[in-house]
PDB file of C-alpha atoms in Angstrom:
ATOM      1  CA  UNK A   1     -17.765 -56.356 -99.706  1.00  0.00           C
ATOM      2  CA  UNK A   2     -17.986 -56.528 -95.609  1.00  0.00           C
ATOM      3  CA  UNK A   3     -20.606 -54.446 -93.475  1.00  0.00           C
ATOM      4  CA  UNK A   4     -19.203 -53.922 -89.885  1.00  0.00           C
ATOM      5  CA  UNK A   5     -22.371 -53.922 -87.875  1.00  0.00           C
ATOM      6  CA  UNK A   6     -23.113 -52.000 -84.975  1.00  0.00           C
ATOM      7  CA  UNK A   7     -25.893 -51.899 -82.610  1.00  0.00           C
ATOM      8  CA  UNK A   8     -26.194 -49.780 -78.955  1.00  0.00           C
ATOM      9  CA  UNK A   9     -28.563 -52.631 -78.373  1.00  0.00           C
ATOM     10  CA  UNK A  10     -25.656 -54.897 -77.418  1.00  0.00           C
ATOM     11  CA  UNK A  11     -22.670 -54.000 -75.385  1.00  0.00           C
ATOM     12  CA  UNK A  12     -20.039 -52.002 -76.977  1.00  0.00           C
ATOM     13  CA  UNK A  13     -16.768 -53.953 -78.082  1.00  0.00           C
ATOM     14  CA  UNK A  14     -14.077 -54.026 -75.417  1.00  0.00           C
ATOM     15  CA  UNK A  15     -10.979 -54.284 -77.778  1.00  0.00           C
ATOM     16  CA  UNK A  16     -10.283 -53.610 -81.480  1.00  0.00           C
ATOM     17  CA  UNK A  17     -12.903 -55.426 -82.891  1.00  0.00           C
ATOM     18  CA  UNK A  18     -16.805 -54.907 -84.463  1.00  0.00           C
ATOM     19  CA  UNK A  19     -19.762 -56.418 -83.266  1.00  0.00           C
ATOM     20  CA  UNK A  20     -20.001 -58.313 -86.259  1.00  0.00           C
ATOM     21  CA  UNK A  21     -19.045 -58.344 -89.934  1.00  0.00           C
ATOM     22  CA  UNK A  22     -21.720 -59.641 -92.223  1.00  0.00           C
ATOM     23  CA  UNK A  23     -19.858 -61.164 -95.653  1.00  0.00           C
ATOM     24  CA  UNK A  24     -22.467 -61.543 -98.554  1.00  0.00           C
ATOM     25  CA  UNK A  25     -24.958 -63.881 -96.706  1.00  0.00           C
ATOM     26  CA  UNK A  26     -22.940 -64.842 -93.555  1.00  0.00           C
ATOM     27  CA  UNK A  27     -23.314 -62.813 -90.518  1.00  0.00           C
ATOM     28  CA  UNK A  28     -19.659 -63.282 -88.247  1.00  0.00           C
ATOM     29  CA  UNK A  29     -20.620 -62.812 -84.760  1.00  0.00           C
ATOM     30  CA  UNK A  30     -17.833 -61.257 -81.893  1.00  0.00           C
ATOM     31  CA  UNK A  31     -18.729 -63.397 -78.820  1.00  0.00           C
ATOM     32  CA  UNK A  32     -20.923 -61.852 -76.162  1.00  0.00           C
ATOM     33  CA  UNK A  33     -20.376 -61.453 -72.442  1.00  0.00           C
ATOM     34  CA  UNK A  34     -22.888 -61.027 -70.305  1.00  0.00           C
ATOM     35  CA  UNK A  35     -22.400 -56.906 -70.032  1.00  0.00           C
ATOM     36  CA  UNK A  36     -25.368 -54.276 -69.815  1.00  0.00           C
ATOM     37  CA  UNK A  37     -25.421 -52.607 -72.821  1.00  0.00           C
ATOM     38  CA  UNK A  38     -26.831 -49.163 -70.827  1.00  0.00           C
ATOM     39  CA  UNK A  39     -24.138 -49.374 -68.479  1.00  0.00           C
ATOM     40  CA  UNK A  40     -21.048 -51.305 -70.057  1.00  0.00           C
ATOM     41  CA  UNK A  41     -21.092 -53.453 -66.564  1.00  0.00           C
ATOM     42  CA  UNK A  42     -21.450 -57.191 -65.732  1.00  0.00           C
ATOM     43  CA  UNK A  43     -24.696 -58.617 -65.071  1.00  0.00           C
ATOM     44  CA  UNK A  44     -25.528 -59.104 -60.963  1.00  0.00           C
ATOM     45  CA  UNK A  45     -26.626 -62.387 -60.816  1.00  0.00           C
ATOM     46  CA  UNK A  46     -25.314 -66.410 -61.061  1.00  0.00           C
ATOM     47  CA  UNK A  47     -24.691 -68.376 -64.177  1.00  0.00           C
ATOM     48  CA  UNK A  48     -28.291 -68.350 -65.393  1.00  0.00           C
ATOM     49  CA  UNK A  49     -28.252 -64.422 -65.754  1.00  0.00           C
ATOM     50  CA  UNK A  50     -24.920 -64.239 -67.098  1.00  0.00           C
ATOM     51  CA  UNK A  51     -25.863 -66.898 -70.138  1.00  0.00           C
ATOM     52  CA  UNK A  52     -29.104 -64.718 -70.547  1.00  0.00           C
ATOM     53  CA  UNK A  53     -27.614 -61.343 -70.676  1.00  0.00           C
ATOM     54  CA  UNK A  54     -25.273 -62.737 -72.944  1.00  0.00           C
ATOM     55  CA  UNK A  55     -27.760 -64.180 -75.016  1.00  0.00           C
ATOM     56  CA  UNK A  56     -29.612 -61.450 -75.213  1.00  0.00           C
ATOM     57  CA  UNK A  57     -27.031 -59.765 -76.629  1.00  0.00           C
ATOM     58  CA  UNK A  58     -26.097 -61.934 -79.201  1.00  0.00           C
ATOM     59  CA  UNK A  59     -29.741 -61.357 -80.099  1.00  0.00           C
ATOM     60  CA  UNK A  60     -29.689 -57.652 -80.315  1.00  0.00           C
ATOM     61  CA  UNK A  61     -26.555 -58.024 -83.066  1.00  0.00           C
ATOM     62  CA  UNK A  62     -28.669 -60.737 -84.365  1.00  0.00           C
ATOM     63  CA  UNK A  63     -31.948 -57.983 -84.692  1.00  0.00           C
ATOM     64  CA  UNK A  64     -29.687 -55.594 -86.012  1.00  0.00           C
ATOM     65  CA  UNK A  65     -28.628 -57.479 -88.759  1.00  0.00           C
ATOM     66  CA  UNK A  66     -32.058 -58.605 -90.166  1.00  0.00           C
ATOM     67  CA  UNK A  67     -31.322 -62.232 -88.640  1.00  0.00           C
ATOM     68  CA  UNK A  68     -33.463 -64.666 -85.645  1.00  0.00           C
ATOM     69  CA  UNK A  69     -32.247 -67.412 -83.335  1.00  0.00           C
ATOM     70  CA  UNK A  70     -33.406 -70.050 -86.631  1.00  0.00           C
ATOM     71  CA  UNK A  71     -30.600 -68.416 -88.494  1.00  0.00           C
ATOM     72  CA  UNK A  72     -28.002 -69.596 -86.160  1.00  0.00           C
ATOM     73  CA  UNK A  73     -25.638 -72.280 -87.667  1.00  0.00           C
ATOM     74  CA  UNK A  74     -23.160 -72.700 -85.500  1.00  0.00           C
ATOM     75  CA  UNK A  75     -22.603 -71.348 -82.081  1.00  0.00           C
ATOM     76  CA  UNK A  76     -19.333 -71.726 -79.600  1.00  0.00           C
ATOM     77  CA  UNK A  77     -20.113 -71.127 -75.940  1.00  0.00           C
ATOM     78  CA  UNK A  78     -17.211 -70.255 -73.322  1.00  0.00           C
ATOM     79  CA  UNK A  79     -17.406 -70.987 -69.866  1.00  0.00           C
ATOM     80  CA  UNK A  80     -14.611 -70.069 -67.161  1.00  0.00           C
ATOM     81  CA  UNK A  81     -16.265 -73.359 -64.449  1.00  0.00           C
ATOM     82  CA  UNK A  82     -17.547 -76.628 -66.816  1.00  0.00           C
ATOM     83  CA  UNK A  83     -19.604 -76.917 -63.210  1.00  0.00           C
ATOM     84  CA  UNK A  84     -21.733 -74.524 -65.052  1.00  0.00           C
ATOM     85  CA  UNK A  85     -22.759 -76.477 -68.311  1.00  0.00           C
ATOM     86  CA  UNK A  86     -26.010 -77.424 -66.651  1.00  0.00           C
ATOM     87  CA  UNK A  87     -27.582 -73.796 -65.720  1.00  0.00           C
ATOM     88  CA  UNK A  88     -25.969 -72.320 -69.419  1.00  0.00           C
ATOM     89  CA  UNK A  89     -27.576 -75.287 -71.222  1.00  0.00           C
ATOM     90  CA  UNK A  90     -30.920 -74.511 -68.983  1.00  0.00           C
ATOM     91  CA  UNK A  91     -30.891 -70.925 -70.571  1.00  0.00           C
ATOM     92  CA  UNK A  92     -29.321 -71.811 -73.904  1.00  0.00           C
ATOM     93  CA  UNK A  93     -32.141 -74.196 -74.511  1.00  0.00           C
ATOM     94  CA  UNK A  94     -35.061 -71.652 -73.564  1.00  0.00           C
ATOM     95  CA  UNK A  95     -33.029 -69.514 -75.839  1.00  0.00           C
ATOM     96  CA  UNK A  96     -32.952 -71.432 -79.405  1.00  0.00           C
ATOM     97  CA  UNK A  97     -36.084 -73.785 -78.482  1.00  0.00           C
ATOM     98  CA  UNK A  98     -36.433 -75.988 -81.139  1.00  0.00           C
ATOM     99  CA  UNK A  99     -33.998 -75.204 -83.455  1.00  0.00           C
ATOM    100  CA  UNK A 100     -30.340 -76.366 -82.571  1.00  0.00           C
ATOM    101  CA  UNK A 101     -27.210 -75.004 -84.057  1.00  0.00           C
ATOM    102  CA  UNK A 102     -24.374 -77.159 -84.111  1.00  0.00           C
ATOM    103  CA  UNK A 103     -22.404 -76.277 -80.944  1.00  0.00           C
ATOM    104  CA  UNK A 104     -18.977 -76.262 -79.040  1.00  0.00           C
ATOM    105  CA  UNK A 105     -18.598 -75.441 -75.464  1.00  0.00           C
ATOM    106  CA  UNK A 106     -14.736 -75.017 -74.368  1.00  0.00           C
ATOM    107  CA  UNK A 107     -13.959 -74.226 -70.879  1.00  0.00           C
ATOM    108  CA  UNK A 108     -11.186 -71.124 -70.332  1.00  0.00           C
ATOM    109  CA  UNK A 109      -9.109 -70.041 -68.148  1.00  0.00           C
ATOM    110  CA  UNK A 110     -10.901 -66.738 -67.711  1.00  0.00           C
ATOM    111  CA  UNK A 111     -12.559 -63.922 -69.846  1.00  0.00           C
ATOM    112  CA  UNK A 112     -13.024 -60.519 -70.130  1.00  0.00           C
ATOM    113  CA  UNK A 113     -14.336 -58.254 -67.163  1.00  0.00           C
ATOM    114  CA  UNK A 114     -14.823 -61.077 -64.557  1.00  0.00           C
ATOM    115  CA  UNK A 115     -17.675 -62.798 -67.362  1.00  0.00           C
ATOM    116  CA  UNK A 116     -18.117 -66.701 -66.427  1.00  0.00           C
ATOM    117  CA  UNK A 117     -19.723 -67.414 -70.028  1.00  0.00           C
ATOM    118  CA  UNK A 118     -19.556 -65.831 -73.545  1.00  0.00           C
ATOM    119  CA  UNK A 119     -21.265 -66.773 -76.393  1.00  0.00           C
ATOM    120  CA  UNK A 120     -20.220 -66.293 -80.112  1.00  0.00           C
ATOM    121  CA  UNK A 121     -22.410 -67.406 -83.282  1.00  0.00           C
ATOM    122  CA  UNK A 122     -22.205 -67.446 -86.827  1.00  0.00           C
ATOM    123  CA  UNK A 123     -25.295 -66.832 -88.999  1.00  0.00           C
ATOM    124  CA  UNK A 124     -26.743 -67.614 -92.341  1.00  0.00           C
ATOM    125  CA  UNK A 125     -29.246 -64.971 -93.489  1.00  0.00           C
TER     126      UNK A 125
END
């Protein structure tokens, strides 16, 4: 049976969708944009801060649901400029440390609110 997950910790979803939906052991993560959870707006700041704040809230769903960063399998990152792989990979890297996920990064034409990176994972707890 699915559990929709929900944590104020992260931003809000923008659309019809949950946070995340953990099935049995697998945790299926919405992506995250760099949005303030407090105040539902994009982070000030270049491409470092936007991969950050967006990393931090895949961490808050990831808190939420019982999970860490090692629990990561796979993650897909999103970026609107492939000029920015460097400064996400930077942050990304400080993010997981050691462990690595296996990884796709696809650039996009845009995303939502103006966001120059999101970040989606899926988990095994």
């Amino acid at each position: 049976m699915s559990e929709v997950l929900f944590t104020k910790n992260a931003p809000a979803a923008v659309g019809p969708y949950s946070q995340a939906i953990k099935e049995g052991n697998v945790l299926y993560c919405s992506g995250q944009i760099p949005l303030v959870p407090e105040t539902g707006e994009l982070v000030q700041g270049d491409i470092k801060a936007q991969a950050a704040q967006a990393l931090k809230n895949v961490k808050a769903v990831l808190t939420e649901a019982g999970a860490k960063e090692t629990n990561v399998v796979k993650t897909t990152v999103y970026l609107t400029d492939m000029a920015d792989f460097g400064g996400v990979n930077e942050v990304y890297a400080d993010f997981f440390g050691d462990h690595k996920p296996a990884r796709s990064c696809v650039a996009v034409k845009e995303l939502p609110k103006g966001a120059k990176v999101e970040v989606e994972v899926l988990v095994v707890l």
